[in-house]
PDB file of C-alpha atoms in Angstrom:
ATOM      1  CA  UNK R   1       0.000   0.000   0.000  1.00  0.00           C
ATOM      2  CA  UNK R   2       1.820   3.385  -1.246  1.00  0.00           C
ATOM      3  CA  UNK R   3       2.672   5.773   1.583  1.00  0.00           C
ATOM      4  CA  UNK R   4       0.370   8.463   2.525  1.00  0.00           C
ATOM      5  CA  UNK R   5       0.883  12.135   0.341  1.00  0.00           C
ATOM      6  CA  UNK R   6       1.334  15.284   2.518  1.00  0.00           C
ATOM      7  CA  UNK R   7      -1.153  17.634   2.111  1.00  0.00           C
ATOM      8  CA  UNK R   8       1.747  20.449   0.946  1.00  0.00           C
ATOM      9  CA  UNK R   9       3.261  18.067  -1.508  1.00  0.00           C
ATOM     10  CA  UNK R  10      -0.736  17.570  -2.969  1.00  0.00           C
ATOM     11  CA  UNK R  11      -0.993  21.641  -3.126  1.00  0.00           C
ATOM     12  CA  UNK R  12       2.387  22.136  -4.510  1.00  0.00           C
ATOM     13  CA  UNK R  13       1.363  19.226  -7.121  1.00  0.00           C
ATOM     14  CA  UNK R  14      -2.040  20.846  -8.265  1.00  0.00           C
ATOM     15  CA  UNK R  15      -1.290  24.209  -7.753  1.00  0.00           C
ATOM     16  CA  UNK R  16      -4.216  25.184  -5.509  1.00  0.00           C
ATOM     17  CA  UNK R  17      -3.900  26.321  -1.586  1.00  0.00           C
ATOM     18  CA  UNK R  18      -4.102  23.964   1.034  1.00  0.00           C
ATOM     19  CA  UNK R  19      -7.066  25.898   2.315  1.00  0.00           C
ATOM     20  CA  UNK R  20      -8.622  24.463  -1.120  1.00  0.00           C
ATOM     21  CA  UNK R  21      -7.108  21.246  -1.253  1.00  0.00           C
ATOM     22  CA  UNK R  22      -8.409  20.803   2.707  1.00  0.00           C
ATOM     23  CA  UNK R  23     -12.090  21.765   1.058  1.00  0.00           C
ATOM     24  CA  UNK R  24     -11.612  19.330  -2.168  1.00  0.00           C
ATOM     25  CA  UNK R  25     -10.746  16.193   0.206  1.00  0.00           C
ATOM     26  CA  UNK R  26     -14.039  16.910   2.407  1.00  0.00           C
ATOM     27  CA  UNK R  27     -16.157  17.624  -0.929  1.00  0.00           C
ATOM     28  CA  UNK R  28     -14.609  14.178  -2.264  1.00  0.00           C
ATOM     29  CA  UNK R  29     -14.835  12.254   1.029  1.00  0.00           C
ATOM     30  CA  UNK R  30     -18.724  13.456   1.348  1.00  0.00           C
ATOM     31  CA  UNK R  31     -19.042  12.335  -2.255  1.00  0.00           C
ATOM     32  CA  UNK R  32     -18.428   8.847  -1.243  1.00  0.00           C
ATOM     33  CA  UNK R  33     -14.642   8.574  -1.771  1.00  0.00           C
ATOM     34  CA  UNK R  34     -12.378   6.678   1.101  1.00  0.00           C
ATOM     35  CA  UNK R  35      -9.659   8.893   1.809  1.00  0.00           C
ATOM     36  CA  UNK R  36      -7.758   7.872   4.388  1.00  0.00           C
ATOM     37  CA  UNK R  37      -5.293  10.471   6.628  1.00  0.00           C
ATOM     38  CA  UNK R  38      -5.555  13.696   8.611  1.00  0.00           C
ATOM     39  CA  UNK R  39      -3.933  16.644   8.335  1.00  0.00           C
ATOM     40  CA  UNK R  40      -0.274  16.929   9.372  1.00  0.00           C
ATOM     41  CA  UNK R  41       0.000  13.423   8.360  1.00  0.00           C
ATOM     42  CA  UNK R  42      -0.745  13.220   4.689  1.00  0.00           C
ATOM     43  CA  UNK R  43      -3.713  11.119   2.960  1.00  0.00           C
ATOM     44  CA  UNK R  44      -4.159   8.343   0.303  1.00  0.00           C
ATOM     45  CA  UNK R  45      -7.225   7.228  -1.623  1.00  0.00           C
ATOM     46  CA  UNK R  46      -8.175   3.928  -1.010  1.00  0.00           C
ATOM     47  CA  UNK R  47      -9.897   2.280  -3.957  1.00  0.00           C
ATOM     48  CA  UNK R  48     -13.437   1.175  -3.711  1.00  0.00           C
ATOM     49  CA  UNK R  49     -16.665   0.727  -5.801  1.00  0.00           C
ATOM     50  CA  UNK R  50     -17.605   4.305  -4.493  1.00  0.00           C
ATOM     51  CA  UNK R  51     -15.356   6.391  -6.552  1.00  0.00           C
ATOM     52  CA  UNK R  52     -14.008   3.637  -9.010  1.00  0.00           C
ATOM     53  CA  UNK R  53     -10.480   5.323 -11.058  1.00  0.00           C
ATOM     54  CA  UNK R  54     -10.764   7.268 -13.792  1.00  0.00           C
ATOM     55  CA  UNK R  55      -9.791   4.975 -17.226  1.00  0.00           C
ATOM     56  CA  UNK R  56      -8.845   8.284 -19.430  1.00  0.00           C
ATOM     57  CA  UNK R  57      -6.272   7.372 -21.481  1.00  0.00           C
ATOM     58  CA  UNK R  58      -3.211   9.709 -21.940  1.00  0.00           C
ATOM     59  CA  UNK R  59      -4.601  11.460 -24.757  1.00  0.00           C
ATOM     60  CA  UNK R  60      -7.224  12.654 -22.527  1.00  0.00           C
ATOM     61  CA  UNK R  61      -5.473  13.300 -19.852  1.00  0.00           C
ATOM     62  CA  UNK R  62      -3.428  15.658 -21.698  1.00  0.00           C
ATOM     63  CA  UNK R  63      -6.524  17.073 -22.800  1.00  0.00           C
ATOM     64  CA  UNK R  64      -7.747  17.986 -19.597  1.00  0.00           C
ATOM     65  CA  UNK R  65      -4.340  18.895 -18.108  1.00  0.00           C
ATOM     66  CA  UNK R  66      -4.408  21.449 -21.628  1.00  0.00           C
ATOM     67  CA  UNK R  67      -7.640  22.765 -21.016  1.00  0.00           C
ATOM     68  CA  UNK R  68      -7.821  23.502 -17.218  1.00  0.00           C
ATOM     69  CA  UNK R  69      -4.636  24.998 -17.798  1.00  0.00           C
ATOM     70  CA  UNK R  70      -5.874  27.235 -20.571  1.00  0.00           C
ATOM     71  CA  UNK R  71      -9.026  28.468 -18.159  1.00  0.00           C
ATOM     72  CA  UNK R  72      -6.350  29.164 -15.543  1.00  0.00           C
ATOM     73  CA  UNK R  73      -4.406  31.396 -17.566  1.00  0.00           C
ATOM     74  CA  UNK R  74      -7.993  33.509 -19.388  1.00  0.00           C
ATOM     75  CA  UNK R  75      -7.430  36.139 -16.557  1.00  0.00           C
ATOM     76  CA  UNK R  76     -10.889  35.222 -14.817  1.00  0.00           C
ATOM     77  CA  UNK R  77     -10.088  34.189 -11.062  1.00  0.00           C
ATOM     78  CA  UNK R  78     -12.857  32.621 -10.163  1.00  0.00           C
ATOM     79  CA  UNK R  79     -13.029  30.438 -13.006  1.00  0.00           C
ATOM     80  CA  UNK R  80      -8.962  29.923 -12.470  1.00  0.00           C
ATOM     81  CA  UNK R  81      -9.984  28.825  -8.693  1.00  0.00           C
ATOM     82  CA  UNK R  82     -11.998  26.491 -10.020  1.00  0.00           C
ATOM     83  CA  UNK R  83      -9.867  25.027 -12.476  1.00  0.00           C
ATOM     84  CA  UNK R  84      -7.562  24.118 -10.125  1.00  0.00           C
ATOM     85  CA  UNK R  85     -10.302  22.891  -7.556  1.00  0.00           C
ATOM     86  CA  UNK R  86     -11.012  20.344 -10.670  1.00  0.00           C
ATOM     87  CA  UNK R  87      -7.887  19.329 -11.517  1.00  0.00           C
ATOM     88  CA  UNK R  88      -7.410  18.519  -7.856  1.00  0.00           C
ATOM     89  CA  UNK R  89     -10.397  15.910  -7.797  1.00  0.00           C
ATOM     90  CA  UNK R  90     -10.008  14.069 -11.024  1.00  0.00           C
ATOM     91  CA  UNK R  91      -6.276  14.226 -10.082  1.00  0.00           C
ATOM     92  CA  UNK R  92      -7.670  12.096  -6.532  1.00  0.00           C
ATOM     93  CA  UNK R  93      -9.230   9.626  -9.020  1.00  0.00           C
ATOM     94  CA  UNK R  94      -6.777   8.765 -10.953  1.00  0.00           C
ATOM     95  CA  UNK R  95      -4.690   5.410 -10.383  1.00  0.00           C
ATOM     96  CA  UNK R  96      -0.867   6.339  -9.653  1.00  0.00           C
ATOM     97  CA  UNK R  97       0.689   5.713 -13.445  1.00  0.00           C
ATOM     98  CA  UNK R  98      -2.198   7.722 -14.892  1.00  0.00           C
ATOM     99  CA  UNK R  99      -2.128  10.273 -12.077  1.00  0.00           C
ATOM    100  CA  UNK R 100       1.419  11.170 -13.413  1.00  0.00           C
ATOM    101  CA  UNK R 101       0.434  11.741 -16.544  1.00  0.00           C
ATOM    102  CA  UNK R 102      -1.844  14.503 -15.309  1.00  0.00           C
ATOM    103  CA  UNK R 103       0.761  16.200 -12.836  1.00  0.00           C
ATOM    104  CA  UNK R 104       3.637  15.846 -15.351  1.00  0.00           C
ATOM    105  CA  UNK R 105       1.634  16.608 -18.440  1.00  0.00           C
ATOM    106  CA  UNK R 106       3.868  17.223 -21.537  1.00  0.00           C
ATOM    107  CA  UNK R 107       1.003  19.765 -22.894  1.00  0.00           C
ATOM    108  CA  UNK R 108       1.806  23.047 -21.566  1.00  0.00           C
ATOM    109  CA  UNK R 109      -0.072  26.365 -21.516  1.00  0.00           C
ATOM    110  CA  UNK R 110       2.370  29.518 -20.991  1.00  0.00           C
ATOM    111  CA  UNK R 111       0.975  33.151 -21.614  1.00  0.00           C
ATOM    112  CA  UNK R 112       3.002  36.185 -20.217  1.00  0.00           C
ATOM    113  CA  UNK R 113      -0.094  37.749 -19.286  1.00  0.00           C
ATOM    114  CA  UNK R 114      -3.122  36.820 -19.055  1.00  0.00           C
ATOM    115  CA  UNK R 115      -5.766  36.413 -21.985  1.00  0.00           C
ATOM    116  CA  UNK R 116      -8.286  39.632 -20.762  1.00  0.00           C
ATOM    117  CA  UNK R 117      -8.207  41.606 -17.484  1.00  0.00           C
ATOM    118  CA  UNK R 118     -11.062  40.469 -15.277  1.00  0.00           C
ATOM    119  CA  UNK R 119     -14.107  41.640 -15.223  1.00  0.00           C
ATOM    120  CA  UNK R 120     -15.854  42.341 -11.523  1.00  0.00           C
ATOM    121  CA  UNK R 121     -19.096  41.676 -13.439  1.00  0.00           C
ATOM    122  CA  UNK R 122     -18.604  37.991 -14.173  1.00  0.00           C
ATOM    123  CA  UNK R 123     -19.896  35.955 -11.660  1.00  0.00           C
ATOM    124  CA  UNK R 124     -22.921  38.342 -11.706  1.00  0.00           C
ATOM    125  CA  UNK R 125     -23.179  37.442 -14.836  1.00  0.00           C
ATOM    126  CA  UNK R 126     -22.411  34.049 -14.598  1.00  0.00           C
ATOM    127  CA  UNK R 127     -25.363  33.275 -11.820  1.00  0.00           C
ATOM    128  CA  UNK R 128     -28.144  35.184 -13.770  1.00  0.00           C
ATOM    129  CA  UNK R 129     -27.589  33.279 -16.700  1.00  0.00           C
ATOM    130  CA  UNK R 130     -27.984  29.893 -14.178  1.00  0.00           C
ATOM    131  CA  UNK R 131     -30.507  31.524 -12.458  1.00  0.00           C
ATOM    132  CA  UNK R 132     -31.920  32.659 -15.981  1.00  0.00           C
ATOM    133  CA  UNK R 133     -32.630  36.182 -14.488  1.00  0.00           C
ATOM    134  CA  UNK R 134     -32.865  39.589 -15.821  1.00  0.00           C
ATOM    135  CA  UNK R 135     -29.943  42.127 -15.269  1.00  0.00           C
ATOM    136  CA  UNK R 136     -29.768  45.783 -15.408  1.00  0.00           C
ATOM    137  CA  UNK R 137     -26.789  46.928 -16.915  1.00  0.00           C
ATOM    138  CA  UNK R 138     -24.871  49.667 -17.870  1.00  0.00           C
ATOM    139  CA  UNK R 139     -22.817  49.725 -21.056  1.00  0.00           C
ATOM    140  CA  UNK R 140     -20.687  51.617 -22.906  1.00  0.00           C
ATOM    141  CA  UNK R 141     -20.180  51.782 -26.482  1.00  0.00           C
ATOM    142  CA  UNK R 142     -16.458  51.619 -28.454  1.00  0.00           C
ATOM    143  CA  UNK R 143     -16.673  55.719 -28.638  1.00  0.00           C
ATOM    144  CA  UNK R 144     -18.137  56.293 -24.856  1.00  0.00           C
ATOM    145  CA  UNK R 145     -21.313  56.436 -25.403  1.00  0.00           C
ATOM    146  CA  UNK R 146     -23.147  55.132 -21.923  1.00  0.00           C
ATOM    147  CA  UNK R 147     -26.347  53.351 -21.882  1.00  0.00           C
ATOM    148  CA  UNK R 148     -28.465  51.824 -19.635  1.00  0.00           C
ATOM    149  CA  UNK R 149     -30.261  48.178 -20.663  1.00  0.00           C
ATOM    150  CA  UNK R 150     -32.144  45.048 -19.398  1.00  0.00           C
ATOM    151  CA  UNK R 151     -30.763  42.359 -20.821  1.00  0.00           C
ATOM    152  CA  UNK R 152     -31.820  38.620 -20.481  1.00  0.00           C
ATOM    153  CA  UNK R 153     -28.317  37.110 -20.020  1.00  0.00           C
ATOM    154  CA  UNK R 154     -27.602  33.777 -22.142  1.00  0.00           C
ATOM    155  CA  UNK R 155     -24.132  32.553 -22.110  1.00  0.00           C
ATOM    156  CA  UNK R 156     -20.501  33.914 -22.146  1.00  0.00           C
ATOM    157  CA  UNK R 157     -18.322  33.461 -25.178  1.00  0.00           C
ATOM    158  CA  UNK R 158     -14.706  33.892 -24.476  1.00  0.00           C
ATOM    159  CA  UNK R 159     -12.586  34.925 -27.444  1.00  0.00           C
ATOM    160  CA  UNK R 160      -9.289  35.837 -27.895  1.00  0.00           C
ATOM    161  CA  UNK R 161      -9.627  38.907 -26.438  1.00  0.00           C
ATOM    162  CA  UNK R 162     -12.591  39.411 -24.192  1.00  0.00           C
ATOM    163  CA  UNK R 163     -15.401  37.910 -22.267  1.00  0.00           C
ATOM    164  CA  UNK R 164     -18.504  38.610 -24.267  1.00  0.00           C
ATOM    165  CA  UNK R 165     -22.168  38.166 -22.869  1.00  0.00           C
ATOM    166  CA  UNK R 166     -24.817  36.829 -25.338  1.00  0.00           C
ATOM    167  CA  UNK R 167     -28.253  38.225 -24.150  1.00  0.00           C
ATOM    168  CA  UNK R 168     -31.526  39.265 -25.584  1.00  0.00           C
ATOM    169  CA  UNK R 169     -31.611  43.286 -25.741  1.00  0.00           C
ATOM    170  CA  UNK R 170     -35.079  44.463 -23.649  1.00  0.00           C
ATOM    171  CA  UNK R 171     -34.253  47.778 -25.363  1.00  0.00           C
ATOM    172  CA  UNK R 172     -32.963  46.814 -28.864  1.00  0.00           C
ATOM    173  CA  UNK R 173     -35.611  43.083 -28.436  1.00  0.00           C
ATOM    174  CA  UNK R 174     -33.288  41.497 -30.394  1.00  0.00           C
ATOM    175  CA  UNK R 175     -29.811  39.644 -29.923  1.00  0.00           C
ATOM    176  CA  UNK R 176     -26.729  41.633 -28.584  1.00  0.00           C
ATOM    177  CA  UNK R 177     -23.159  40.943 -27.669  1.00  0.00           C
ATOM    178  CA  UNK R 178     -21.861  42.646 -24.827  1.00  0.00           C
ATOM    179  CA  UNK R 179     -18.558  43.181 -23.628  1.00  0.00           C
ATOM    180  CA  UNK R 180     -17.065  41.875 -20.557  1.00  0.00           C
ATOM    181  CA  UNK R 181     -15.065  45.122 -20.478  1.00  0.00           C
ATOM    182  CA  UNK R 182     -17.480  47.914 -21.255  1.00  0.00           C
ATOM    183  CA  UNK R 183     -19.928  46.923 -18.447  1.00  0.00           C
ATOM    184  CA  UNK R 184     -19.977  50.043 -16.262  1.00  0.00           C
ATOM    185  CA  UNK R 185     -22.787  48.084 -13.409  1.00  0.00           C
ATOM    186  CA  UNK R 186     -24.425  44.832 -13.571  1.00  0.00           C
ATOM    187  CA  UNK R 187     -27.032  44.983 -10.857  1.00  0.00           C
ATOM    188  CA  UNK R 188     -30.123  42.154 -10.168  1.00  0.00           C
ATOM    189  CA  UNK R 189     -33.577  42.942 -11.234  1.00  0.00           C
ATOM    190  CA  UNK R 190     -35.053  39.685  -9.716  1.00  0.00           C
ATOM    191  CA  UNK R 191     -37.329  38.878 -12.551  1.00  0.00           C
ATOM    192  CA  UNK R 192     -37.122  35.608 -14.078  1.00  0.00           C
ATOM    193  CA  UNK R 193     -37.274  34.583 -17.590  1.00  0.00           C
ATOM    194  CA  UNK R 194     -37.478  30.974 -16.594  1.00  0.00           C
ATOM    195  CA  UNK R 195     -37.704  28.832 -19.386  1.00  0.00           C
ATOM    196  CA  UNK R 196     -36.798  30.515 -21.989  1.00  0.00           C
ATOM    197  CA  UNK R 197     -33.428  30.577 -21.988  1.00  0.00           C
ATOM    198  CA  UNK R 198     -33.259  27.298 -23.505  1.00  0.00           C
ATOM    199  CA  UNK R 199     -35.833  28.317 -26.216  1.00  0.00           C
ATOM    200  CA  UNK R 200     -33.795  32.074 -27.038  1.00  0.00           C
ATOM    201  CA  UNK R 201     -30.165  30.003 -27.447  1.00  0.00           C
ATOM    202  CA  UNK R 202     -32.137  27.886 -29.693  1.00  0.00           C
ATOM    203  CA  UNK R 203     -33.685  31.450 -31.525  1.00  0.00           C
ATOM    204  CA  UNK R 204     -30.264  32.358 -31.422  1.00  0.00           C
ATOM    205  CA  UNK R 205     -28.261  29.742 -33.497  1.00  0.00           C
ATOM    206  CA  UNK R 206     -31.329  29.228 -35.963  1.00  0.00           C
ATOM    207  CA  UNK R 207     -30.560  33.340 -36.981  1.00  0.00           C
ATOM    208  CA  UNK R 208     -26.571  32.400 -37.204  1.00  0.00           C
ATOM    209  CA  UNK R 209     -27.422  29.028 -39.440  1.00  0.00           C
ATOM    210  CA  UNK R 210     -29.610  31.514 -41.664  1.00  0.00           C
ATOM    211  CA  UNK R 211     -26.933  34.362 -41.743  1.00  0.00           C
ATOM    212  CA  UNK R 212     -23.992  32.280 -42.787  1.00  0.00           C
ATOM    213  CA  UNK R 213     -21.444  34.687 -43.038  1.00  0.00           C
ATOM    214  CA  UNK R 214     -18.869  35.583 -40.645  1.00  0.00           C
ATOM    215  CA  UNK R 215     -18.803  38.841 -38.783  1.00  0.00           C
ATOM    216  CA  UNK R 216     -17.742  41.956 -40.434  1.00  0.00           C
ATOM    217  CA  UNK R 217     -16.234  43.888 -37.572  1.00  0.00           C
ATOM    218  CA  UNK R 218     -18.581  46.917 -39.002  1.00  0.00           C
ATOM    219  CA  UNK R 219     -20.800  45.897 -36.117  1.00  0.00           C
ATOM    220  CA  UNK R 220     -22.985  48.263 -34.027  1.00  0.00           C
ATOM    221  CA  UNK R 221     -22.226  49.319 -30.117  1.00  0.00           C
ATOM    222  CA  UNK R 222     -22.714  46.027 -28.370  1.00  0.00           C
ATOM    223  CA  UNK R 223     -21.659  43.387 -30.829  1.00  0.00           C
ATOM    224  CA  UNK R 224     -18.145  42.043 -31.436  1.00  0.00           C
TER     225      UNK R 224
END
């Protein structure tokens, strides 16, 4: 039976605190999985039908590794927190030859700065669309020009560049991409527009498919 891993030497190994690691092993432990260890002593996973391993191969391992090192690097720090909280607990699943794979991936992501400064609006953002709730916002255009909107929030597109939010336009009732960047206040109106977010994405993609042309960059204010 392999020797218990310090709790350090698991933080240092998945880049996250030990205040998160600490909160990943009681997430995964109330999810079923037998971890054995305490702090100060170090843990191991003991395998059982509750949290069977992982069978990724190493293709997909370096996929993930890739990709949850790409979100850690976009500039976003929540979603960067909880990149790392994930590669933590599929790292805790993992048998020991595939587990290296993942902490000694040969796929690396390096960016001298980070993709997009972050946006305090985000995880607003973020829980509307969940919560598929209404938002008052204010925006500015690319020459100043300050507006105020309620916007039905539908996803957010990362590009090269910027976090974008896809929403339907209460004062434009159509479509509209917003900028991460140009949002001035994102505040809670507490009106739903439970179910149709499902049923506007869907609106949404049927206008692209009849479109078919990519964008011009002669857009107006709040597209991309």
């Amino acid at each position: 039976m392999p020797a218990p891993i310090t709790a350090a030497r698991l933080a240092a190994a998945t880049e996250v605190s030990l205040r998160s690691l600490y909160r990943d092993i009681d997430a995964l432990r109330a999810a079923g999985a037998r971890i054995e260890g305490e702090r100060g002593y170090g843990y191991r996973l003991v395998e059982d039908y509750a949290l069977p391993p992982q069978t990724f191969d190493r293709a997909e391992i370096e996929a993930l590794a890739l990709g949850l090192a790409e979100v850690r690097s976009m500039g976003d720090p929540v979603l960067a927190e909880a990149a790392a909280s994930a590669l933590a607990k599929i790292t805790a699943t993992l048998p020991d030859d595939r587990e290296q794979y993942l902490v000694h991936a040969i796929s690396q992501v390096f960016r001298p700065t980070s993709r997009y400064e972050p946006s305090p609006h985000m995880e607003t953002v973020r829980a509307a669309c969940w919560r598929e709730e209404a938002l008052r916002i204010g925006y500015a255009d690319k020459d100043g020009a300050a507006t105020e909107r309620v916007i039905l929030p539908l996803a957010v597109i990362h590009t090269d560049r910027t976090q974008t939010i896809l929403a339907w336009c209460c004062l434009r009732e159509g479509f509209r991409m917003f900028r991460a960047d140009r949002l001035q206040h994102v505040d809670p109106t507490g009106t739903s527009f439970r179910p149709r977010r499902a049923v506007l994405l869907r609106e949404y993609l049927s206008e692209l498919d009849q479109r078919r042309s990519p964008a011009t960059g002669n857009d107006r204010d709040e597209r991309v």
